[in-house]
Amino acid sequence: MTRTLTAALVAVAAAAALAGCTSSSGDTGGGGAGADELKAGVFLDVTSWDPANADIGFDGPYLSAVYDPLVALDKDAKPVPALATSWEWSADRLTLTMKLRDGVTFDDGQKFDATAAVANLQHLKSGVRSGQAYLNVASVGAKGADSVEIKLSKRDDALLYFMGLGRSWMVSPAAIQANSLAGGPAGSGPYTYDKAASQPQSQYVFTKKQNHWDSGTYPFPTVRLFPITDQTASFNAMLSGQLNVQFANAANKPKAQENGWNIAQKASSWVGVQFADRTGSQVKALGDQRVRQAIALAFDAAGILKAVGNDAGTVTDQLWPVHSQIYDKALSTKYQNDKAKAKQLLADAGYPNGFTVKMPMSPIFAAWQPAANQTFGELGIKVEWQDMAMPDYQKNAPTYPMFLAVIAMDGNDMATLTDQVTSAQWYNPNPSVDAFPEVKALVQQAERAEPGPAQSDLLKQLNTKLVDLAWWDVWYQADNIYFSVKGITVTPVTGMMFPTLRFIQRG
């Protein structure tokens, strides 16, 4: 599962739980949860112990217990050293040289060195899921025993971010060679996986190593991870003391405040209508900017956020995160709900009575369907909903001209450009950049600009242009929310559906 579809499932689970999961059974003060050990409800079971196959969103807590990354992220999603102690770009930013940490050994006795790093990077590049982070990597080679050189076919200013997000976990080369990671991890991380005490799909137990090189970052002697998809069950587990950290539902914030728990939240995904056909090749009307603008103006985003999202987010028409330096607060009133103006735009575009369009629907998006039906109906847009099962939505939705979407966001500005605008993704199979010369020019300038203020300024210009074009109909940016008992703090990171263990601390 990609982190984008995961984001949709999480949003649906939260919406479905709004009717009530505020049971006061058990010890409402958190019971004996305490802070001596970490007991976290992480929503989903581990996808894979192989970093090449793992889900970048929810596998982070599991993998960060047993693996060290080459690159980590700080609280602002900036790349920081880990097993790679430093790095340097060539003048043309097509070669990345990394200096490696010495004295690290995998649990099976294999030594971490340049040879091991190269084997891992090649494995990640060929991975079904991890390979997306390395699309622009042409080759990887060792430079002596303690350095690696990564050569790019195209400049990629988001590479280090993606590596830090969860695409540079290092595993034993012997385990890669033996194809044995399906049976369990083989890493050098801060914890040892206690397989005997663990029960797949129920509880995973990890015990802290005594002499790990980064021991100070991991304060808990024992970590227990509980995959609990049902949010009612997860909240009741917090109340009873079974958990002391929870991937939370906004509906329960009042109860969490009453219990004195810490509440952390941050923008995680955008919710709205994705236009897969911006050129009008499938539905002529969608090729007209005024039609897309009319759809954006017609939706009561604030009402949808309140009714479905429990106000856990920010109403906006942008998808650079609200805390990003690219985000422009002034732009977020451009499509403030105005049905009269929307109808006028449709009339000006030649569609005073609307048009007909087919859209996919599945249980994932049922919570948003009533608002869509009402809004499209008021515009005269006749939607023929095509029902499908949840697993089919990701495969089929982008074949339709537009569809309801919950799309995971990134904490890196250039990664946002890559993931949301320029590269073909399941939710954006036809990026359309070439069909819009002004967009293409700004994209190319941003990709060539020196990282820093010059690049940021170009991204701001691009953001303004995309909002004006109604490139998408963003209703709001939804927050991920985490509850923790007193003595434990969680620092959310945009891009991680659940933070890795370095972001869960005493305090």
Coordinates of C-alpha atoms in Angstrom, one line a residue:
M1 CA 0.0 0.0 0.0
T2 CA 1.3 3.5 -0.8
R3 CA 1.2 6.2 1.8
T4 CA -1.3 8.0 -0.4
L5 CA -3.9 5.2 -0.3
T6 CA -3.0 4.8 3.4
A7 CA -3.9 8.4 4.0
A8 CA -7.3 7.8 2.4
L9 CA -8.0 4.8 4.6
V10 CA -6.9 6.7 7.7
A11 CA -9.2 9.6 6.8
V12 CA -12.1 7.3 6.3
A13 CA -11.4 5.5 9.6
A14 CA -11.5 8.9 11.4
A15 CA -14.6 10.0 9.6
A16 CA -16.4 6.7 10.4
A17 CA -15.5 7.1 14.1
L18 CA -17.0 10.6 14.5
A19 CA -20.3 9.1 15.6
G20 CA -18.7 8.3 18.9
C21 CA -15.6 6.7 20.4
T22 CA -15.4 8.6 23.6
S23 CA -16.1 5.7 26.0
S24 CA -15.0 6.5 29.5
S25 CA -14.4 2.9 30.4
G26 CA -11.3 2.0 32.3
D27 CA -8.8 4.5 33.8
T28 CA -9.4 7.8 32.1
G29 CA -6.2 9.2 33.4
G30 CA -4.2 6.8 31.3
G31 CA -3.9 4.1 34.0
G32 CA -0.5 2.7 34.3
A33 CA 0.7 3.7 30.9
G34 CA 3.4 5.9 32.3
A35 CA 6.6 6.7 30.4
D36 CA 8.9 3.8 31.4
E37 CA 8.2 2.0 28.1
L38 CA 6.7 3.1 24.9
K39 CA 3.3 1.5 24.1
A40 CA 2.1 3.0 20.8
G41 CA -1.0 2.3 18.8
V42 CA 0.2 2.7 15.2
F43 CA -3.0 2.0 13.2
L44 CA -1.6 -0.6 10.7
D45 CA 0.4 -3.8 10.9
V46 CA 3.9 -3.9 9.5
T47 CA 3.8 -4.2 5.7
S48 CA 7.3 -5.7 5.3
W49 CA 10.6 -6.0 7.1
D50 CA 12.2 -5.4 3.7
P51 CA 12.7 -1.6 3.3
A52 CA 12.4 -2.0 -0.4
N53 CA 8.8 -3.3 0.0
A54 CA 7.8 -1.4 3.1
D55 CA 5.1 1.3 3.3
I56 CA 6.7 4.7 3.7
G57 CA 3.9 6.0 5.8
F58 CA 3.1 3.6 8.6
D59 CA 6.0 1.2 8.6
G60 CA 8.3 3.9 10.0
P61 CA 7.9 3.0 13.7
Y62 CA 8.6 -0.7 13.1
L63 CA 11.6 -0.1 10.8
S64 CA 13.1 2.7 12.9
A65 CA 13.3 0.2 15.8
V66 CA 15.5 -2.3 14.0
Y67 CA 17.3 -0.4 11.2
D68 CA 19.6 2.6 10.9
P69 CA 19.1 4.9 7.9
L70 CA 21.8 6.5 5.9
V71 CA 19.9 9.8 6.2
A72 CA 17.4 10.9 8.8
L73 CA 15.1 13.9 9.0
D74 CA 14.8 16.5 11.7
K75 CA 11.5 17.9 13.0
D76 CA 11.3 20.3 10.0
A77 CA 11.9 17.4 7.5
K78 CA 15.4 18.6 6.8
P79 CA 17.9 15.8 6.0
V80 CA 20.4 15.1 8.9
P81 CA 23.3 12.6 9.2
A82 CA 22.8 9.1 10.4
L83 CA 24.9 6.2 9.0
A84 CA 26.0 8.7 6.4
T85 CA 27.9 11.2 8.6
S86 CA 28.3 13.8 5.9
W87 CA 27.7 14.4 2.2
E88 CA 28.7 16.7 -0.6
W89 CA 27.2 17.5 -3.9
S90 CA 29.3 18.1 -7.0
A91 CA 29.1 21.5 -8.7
D92 CA 26.5 20.3 -11.2
R93 CA 24.5 18.5 -8.4
L94 CA 24.7 15.3 -10.4
T95 CA 27.0 13.4 -8.0
L96 CA 26.4 12.9 -4.3
T97 CA 29.3 11.6 -2.2
M98 CA 28.6 10.3 1.3
K99 CA 31.0 9.6 4.1
L100 CA 30.0 6.6 6.2
R101 CA 30.0 5.9 9.9
D102 CA 32.6 3.4 11.1
G103 CA 32.2 0.7 13.7
V104 CA 28.6 -0.4 12.9
T105 CA 27.7 -4.1 12.8
F106 CA 24.5 -5.7 11.7
D107 CA 22.7 -8.1 14.1
D108 CA 24.0 -11.1 12.1
G109 CA 27.6 -10.0 12.4
Q110 CA 28.0 -8.5 9.0
K111 CA 29.9 -5.2 8.9
F112 CA 28.4 -2.0 7.7
D113 CA 30.8 -0.3 5.2
A114 CA 30.7 1.1 1.7
T115 CA 30.2 -2.4 0.1
A116 CA 27.1 -2.9 2.4
A117 CA 25.8 0.6 1.6
V118 CA 26.1 0.0 -2.1
A119 CA 24.3 -3.3 -1.9
N120 CA 21.5 -1.7 0.0
L121 CA 21.1 1.3 -2.3
Q122 CA 21.0 -1.0 -5.3
H123 CA 18.4 -3.1 -3.6
L124 CA 16.3 0.0 -2.8
K125 CA 16.6 1.4 -6.3
S126 CA 15.2 -1.9 -7.7
G127 CA 12.5 -2.1 -5.1
V128 CA 8.8 -2.0 -6.1
R129 CA 8.0 0.7 -3.6
S130 CA 11.4 2.2 -2.7
G131 CA 12.5 2.6 -6.3
Q132 CA 10.5 5.7 -6.7
A133 CA 12.9 7.6 -4.5
Y134 CA 15.8 6.6 -6.8
L135 CA 14.3 7.2 -10.2
N136 CA 17.0 9.7 -11.1
V137 CA 19.9 7.6 -9.8
A138 CA 22.1 6.2 -12.6
S139 CA 24.6 4.3 -10.5
V140 CA 26.0 3.7 -7.1
G141 CA 29.6 2.8 -6.2
A142 CA 32.0 2.5 -3.3
K143 CA 34.9 5.0 -2.9
G144 CA 37.1 3.0 -0.6
A145 CA 35.7 1.4 2.5
D146 CA 34.1 4.4 4.0
S147 CA 32.4 6.4 1.2
V148 CA 29.8 5.9 -1.5
E149 CA 29.2 7.9 -4.7
I150 CA 25.7 8.3 -6.1
K151 CA 25.5 9.5 -9.7
L152 CA 22.3 11.0 -11.0
S153 CA 21.0 11.0 -14.6
K154 CA 19.0 14.2 -13.7
R155 CA 19.3 16.7 -10.9
D156 CA 17.1 15.7 -7.9
D157 CA 16.9 18.2 -5.1
A158 CA 14.4 15.9 -3.2
L159 CA 16.6 12.8 -3.1
L160 CA 18.0 13.3 0.4
Y161 CA 14.5 14.1 1.8
F162 CA 13.1 10.9 0.4
M163 CA 16.1 8.9 1.7
G164 CA 15.4 10.4 5.2
L165 CA 11.7 9.9 4.9
G166 CA 12.1 6.1 4.9
R167 CA 14.0 5.1 1.8
S168 CA 17.5 4.6 3.2
W169 CA 17.2 2.0 5.9
M170 CA 20.3 -0.3 5.9
V171 CA 19.9 -4.0 6.3
S172 CA 22.4 -6.8 6.3
P173 CA 23.7 -7.6 2.8
A174 CA 23.5 -11.3 3.7
A175 CA 19.8 -11.0 4.3
I176 CA 19.3 -9.3 0.9
Q177 CA 21.3 -12.0 -0.8
A178 CA 19.4 -14.7 1.0
N179 CA 16.0 -13.0 0.4
S180 CA 15.2 -13.8 4.1
L181 CA 13.7 -10.5 5.2
A182 CA 10.2 -11.8 4.9
G183 CA 10.9 -13.8 8.1
G184 CA 12.1 -10.8 10.1
P185 CA 14.5 -7.9 10.2
A186 CA 18.3 -8.0 10.0
G187 CA 19.5 -4.5 10.9
S188 CA 21.8 -2.5 13.1
G189 CA 19.1 -0.3 14.7
P190 CA 18.7 0.8 18.3
Y191 CA 16.4 -2.1 19.3
T192 CA 16.3 -5.8 19.0
Y193 CA 13.1 -7.4 17.8
D194 CA 11.8 -9.8 20.4
K195 CA 10.1 -12.2 18.0
A196 CA 9.1 -14.7 20.8
A197 CA 7.2 -12.0 22.7
S198 CA 5.6 -10.6 19.6
Q199 CA 2.3 -11.6 18.0
P200 CA 2.0 -10.5 14.3
Q201 CA -1.1 -8.3 13.8
S202 CA -1.4 -7.8 17.5
Q203 CA 1.8 -6.7 19.2
Y204 CA 5.5 -6.2 18.3
V205 CA 8.1 -6.0 21.1
F206 CA 11.5 -4.4 20.9
T207 CA 14.3 -4.2 23.5
K208 CA 16.9 -1.5 23.6
K209 CA 20.5 -2.3 22.7
Q210 CA 23.1 -1.1 25.3
N211 CA 25.8 0.2 23.0
H212 CA 24.0 1.6 19.9
W213 CA 25.9 4.5 18.4
D214 CA 22.8 6.8 18.7
S215 CA 21.4 5.4 22.0
G216 CA 20.6 8.9 23.4
T217 CA 17.9 9.4 20.7
Y218 CA 16.0 6.4 21.9
P219 CA 15.0 6.8 25.6
F220 CA 12.7 3.9 26.1
P221 CA 14.1 0.5 27.3
T222 CA 11.2 -1.3 25.7
V223 CA 9.0 -0.4 22.8
R224 CA 5.7 -2.1 22.1
L225 CA 3.9 -1.4 18.9
F226 CA 0.2 -2.3 18.6
P227 CA -1.5 -2.2 15.2
I228 CA -5.0 -1.2 16.0
T229 CA -7.0 -0.1 13.0
D230 CA -10.3 0.4 14.8
Q231 CA -10.1 3.9 16.3
T232 CA -12.7 3.2 18.9
A233 CA -10.6 0.2 20.2
S234 CA -7.5 2.3 20.0
F235 CA -8.9 5.1 22.0
N236 CA -10.3 2.8 24.7
A237 CA -6.8 1.2 24.9
M238 CA -5.4 4.7 25.7
L239 CA -8.1 5.1 28.3
S240 CA -7.3 1.8 30.0
G241 CA -3.5 2.3 29.9
Q242 CA -2.7 -0.4 27.3
L243 CA -1.3 2.5 25.2
N244 CA 0.6 5.6 26.1
V245 CA 0.8 7.0 22.5
Q246 CA -2.0 6.8 19.9
F247 CA -2.6 7.7 16.3
A248 CA -5.7 9.6 17.2
N249 CA -9.2 10.8 16.1
A250 CA -9.9 14.5 16.3
A251 CA -13.4 13.7 17.8
N252 CA -11.7 12.6 21.0
K253 CA -9.7 15.8 21.6
P254 CA -12.0 17.0 24.3
K255 CA -11.6 13.8 26.2
A256 CA -7.8 13.8 25.7
Q257 CA -7.7 17.4 27.1
E258 CA -9.8 16.3 30.1
N259 CA -7.3 13.5 30.8
G260 CA -4.3 15.8 30.6
W261 CA -2.8 14.1 27.6
N262 CA -0.4 15.8 25.1
I263 CA -2.0 16.5 21.7
A264 CA 0.2 16.9 18.7
Q265 CA -1.0 17.5 15.1
K266 CA 0.3 18.6 11.8
A267 CA -0.9 18.8 8.1
S268 CA -0.6 15.4 6.5
S269 CA -2.8 15.1 3.4
W270 CA -5.0 17.2 1.1
V271 CA -8.6 16.4 0.5
G272 CA -10.7 17.4 -2.5
V273 CA -11.2 16.7 -6.2
Q274 CA -8.3 15.6 -8.3
F275 CA -8.5 16.6 -12.0
A276 CA -6.9 13.8 -13.9
D277 CA -8.0 15.5 -17.2
R278 CA -6.9 19.1 -17.3
T279 CA -6.7 19.3 -21.0
G280 CA -10.3 18.2 -21.8
S281 CA -9.3 15.1 -23.7
Q282 CA -11.9 13.0 -21.8
V283 CA -14.4 15.7 -20.9
K284 CA -14.1 18.8 -22.9
A285 CA -15.5 21.1 -20.2
L286 CA -12.6 20.2 -17.8
G287 CA -10.1 21.6 -20.3
D288 CA -11.6 25.1 -19.6
Q289 CA -9.9 26.8 -16.6
R290 CA -13.2 28.5 -15.8
V291 CA -15.0 25.2 -15.3
R292 CA -12.4 23.9 -12.9
Q293 CA -12.5 27.3 -11.0
A294 CA -16.3 27.0 -10.9
I295 CA -16.1 23.6 -9.2
A296 CA -13.6 24.9 -6.7
L297 CA -15.8 27.9 -5.9
A298 CA -18.9 25.7 -5.5
F299 CA -17.7 23.4 -2.7
D300 CA -18.2 24.5 0.9
A301 CA -14.8 23.4 2.0
A302 CA -15.2 24.8 5.6
G303 CA -18.5 22.9 6.0
I304 CA -16.9 19.7 4.7
L305 CA -14.0 20.0 7.0
K306 CA -16.3 20.5 10.0
A307 CA -18.7 17.7 9.0
V308 CA -16.3 15.1 7.9
G309 CA -12.9 16.2 9.2
N310 CA -14.1 17.4 12.6
D311 CA -12.2 20.7 12.0
A312 CA -8.9 18.9 12.2
G313 CA -7.2 20.7 9.4
T314 CA -7.0 24.0 7.4
V315 CA -9.3 25.1 4.7
T316 CA -7.2 26.0 1.7
D317 CA -6.9 25.7 -2.0
Q318 CA -3.1 24.9 -2.0
L319 CA -1.2 21.7 -1.5
W320 CA 2.2 23.0 -0.4
P321 CA 1.7 22.3 3.4
V322 CA 0.4 25.2 5.5
H323 CA 3.7 25.4 7.4
S324 CA 5.8 25.5 4.2
Q325 CA 7.5 28.7 3.1
I326 CA 5.8 28.3 -0.3
Y327 CA 2.4 28.4 1.2
D328 CA 0.6 31.8 0.7
K329 CA -2.2 32.5 3.1
A330 CA -3.5 35.2 0.9
L331 CA -4.3 32.7 -1.9
S332 CA -6.6 30.7 0.3
T333 CA -9.6 33.0 -0.1
K334 CA -9.5 32.8 -3.9
Y335 CA -12.1 30.0 -4.0
Q336 CA -14.1 30.9 -1.0
N337 CA -17.5 29.3 -1.4
D338 CA -19.5 31.3 -3.9
K339 CA -22.1 29.3 -5.9
A340 CA -23.4 32.3 -7.8
K341 CA -20.0 33.1 -9.1
A342 CA -19.4 29.4 -9.9
K343 CA -22.6 29.3 -12.0
Q344 CA -21.6 32.4 -13.8
L345 CA -18.2 30.9 -14.7
L346 CA -19.9 27.8 -16.0
A347 CA -22.2 29.9 -18.1
D348 CA -19.3 32.0 -19.4
A349 CA -17.5 28.8 -20.4
G350 CA -20.6 27.6 -22.3
Y351 CA -22.0 25.2 -19.8
P352 CA -25.0 27.1 -18.2
N353 CA -26.8 23.8 -17.6
G354 CA -23.7 21.9 -16.5
F355 CA -22.4 18.7 -18.2
T356 CA -22.2 14.9 -17.5
V357 CA -19.2 13.2 -16.1
K358 CA -18.4 9.7 -14.7
M359 CA -16.6 9.5 -11.4
P360 CA -15.5 6.5 -9.3
M361 CA -16.8 5.8 -5.8
S362 CA -15.9 3.3 -3.1
P363 CA -16.4 3.0 0.6
I364 CA -13.1 4.9 1.1
F365 CA -14.9 8.1 0.0
A366 CA -18.5 7.5 1.0
A367 CA -18.2 10.2 3.8
W368 CA -17.6 12.9 1.2
Q369 CA -20.1 11.7 -1.5
P370 CA -23.2 13.6 -0.1
A371 CA -21.4 16.9 -0.3
A372 CA -20.2 16.1 -3.8
N373 CA -23.7 15.1 -4.9
Q374 CA -25.2 18.3 -3.5
T375 CA -22.5 20.6 -5.0
F376 CA -22.4 19.1 -8.4
G377 CA -26.2 19.0 -8.5
E378 CA -26.4 22.7 -7.8
L379 CA -24.1 23.3 -10.7
G380 CA -26.1 21.1 -13.0
I381 CA -23.2 18.7 -13.3
K382 CA -24.6 15.2 -13.6
V383 CA -22.3 12.6 -12.0
E384 CA -22.6 9.0 -13.0
W385 CA -20.9 7.3 -10.0
Q386 CA -19.1 4.0 -10.8
D387 CA -19.0 1.9 -7.6
M388 CA -15.9 -0.2 -6.9
A389 CA -14.2 -2.0 -4.1
M390 CA -11.5 -0.2 -2.1
P391 CA -8.5 -2.1 -3.5
D392 CA -9.7 -1.2 -7.0
Y393 CA -9.9 2.6 -6.4
Q394 CA -6.2 3.3 -6.7
K395 CA -6.0 1.4 -9.9
N396 CA -9.1 2.7 -11.6
A397 CA -9.7 6.2 -10.2
P398 CA -7.1 8.0 -12.3
T399 CA -8.7 6.6 -15.5
Y400 CA -11.7 8.9 -14.8
P401 CA -11.5 12.6 -15.7
M402 CA -11.8 13.6 -12.1
F403 CA -12.3 11.8 -8.7
L404 CA -12.5 12.4 -5.0
A405 CA -9.1 12.2 -3.4
V406 CA -7.1 12.1 -0.2
I407 CA -3.4 12.7 -1.2
A408 CA -0.5 12.5 1.2
M409 CA 1.7 15.6 1.3
D410 CA 5.5 16.0 1.7
G411 CA 7.5 18.1 4.1
N412 CA 9.9 19.1 1.4
D413 CA 9.1 21.8 -1.2
M414 CA 10.8 20.2 -4.1
A415 CA 9.4 16.8 -3.2
T416 CA 5.9 18.5 -3.4
L417 CA 6.8 19.7 -6.9
T418 CA 7.9 16.2 -7.9
D419 CA 5.1 14.2 -6.3
Q420 CA 2.1 16.5 -7.0
V421 CA 3.0 18.2 -10.2
T422 CA 5.7 16.8 -12.5
S423 CA 5.9 13.1 -12.1
A424 CA 3.4 10.4 -13.1
Q425 CA 1.8 9.0 -9.9
W426 CA -1.2 6.7 -9.6
Y427 CA -3.3 9.8 -8.7
N428 CA -1.7 11.9 -11.4
P429 CA -1.0 9.7 -14.4
N430 CA -1.0 12.6 -16.9
P431 CA 0.9 15.4 -15.2
S432 CA -0.1 17.8 -18.1
V433 CA 2.8 20.2 -17.5
D434 CA 3.7 20.2 -21.2
A435 CA 0.2 21.5 -22.1
F436 CA 0.6 24.6 -20.0
P437 CA 3.6 26.6 -21.2
E438 CA 3.7 29.0 -18.2
V439 CA 3.6 26.1 -15.8
K440 CA 6.3 24.3 -17.7
A441 CA 8.6 27.3 -17.7
L442 CA 8.3 27.9 -13.9
V443 CA 8.9 24.2 -13.3
Q444 CA 12.0 24.2 -15.4
Q445 CA 13.3 27.4 -13.7
A446 CA 12.7 25.9 -10.2
E447 CA 14.4 22.7 -11.1
R448 CA 17.5 24.6 -12.3
A449 CA 17.6 27.2 -9.6
E450 CA 20.1 27.1 -6.7
P451 CA 18.4 25.6 -3.6
G452 CA 17.5 28.4 -1.3
P453 CA 15.7 31.8 -1.7
A454 CA 15.8 31.8 -5.5
Q455 CA 14.3 28.4 -5.8
S456 CA 11.7 29.1 -3.2
D457 CA 10.6 32.3 -5.0
L458 CA 10.1 30.4 -8.2
L459 CA 8.0 27.8 -6.3
K460 CA 5.9 30.5 -4.9
Q461 CA 5.2 31.9 -8.4
L462 CA 4.4 28.4 -9.5
N463 CA 2.0 27.8 -6.6
T464 CA 0.2 31.0 -7.5
K465 CA -0.1 30.0 -11.1
L466 CA -1.4 26.5 -10.2
V467 CA -4.0 27.9 -7.8
D468 CA -5.2 30.3 -10.5
L469 CA -5.5 27.4 -13.0
A470 CA -7.4 25.4 -10.5
W471 CA -4.9 22.6 -11.1
W472 CA -6.8 20.7 -8.4
D473 CA -9.8 21.5 -6.2
V474 CA -8.2 21.3 -2.8
W475 CA -10.9 21.6 0.0
Y476 CA -8.6 21.4 3.0
Q477 CA -5.3 20.1 4.4
A478 CA -6.1 17.4 6.9
D479 CA -4.0 17.0 10.1
N480 CA -2.7 13.8 11.5
I481 CA -3.2 13.8 15.3
Y482 CA -1.4 12.0 18.1
F483 CA -2.3 11.6 21.8
S484 CA 0.4 10.8 24.4
V485 CA 0.3 10.6 28.1
K486 CA 2.2 13.1 30.3
G487 CA 5.9 12.3 30.1
I488 CA 5.9 11.4 26.4
T489 CA 5.9 13.9 23.5
V490 CA 5.3 13.2 19.8
T491 CA 6.6 15.5 17.1
P492 CA 4.6 15.1 13.9
V493 CA 6.5 15.3 10.5
T494 CA 4.6 16.0 7.3
G495 CA 5.3 13.0 5.0
M496 CA 5.2 10.4 7.8
M497 CA 1.8 9.1 8.6
F498 CA 3.2 7.9 11.9
P499 CA 6.5 9.4 13.1
T500 CA 9.5 7.2 13.4
L501 CA 10.8 6.5 16.9
R502 CA 13.3 9.4 16.9
F503 CA 10.2 11.7 17.1
I504 CA 8.7 10.1 20.2
Q505 CA 10.6 11.3 23.3
R506 CA 10.3 11.6 27.0
G507 CA 9.1 15.0 28.1

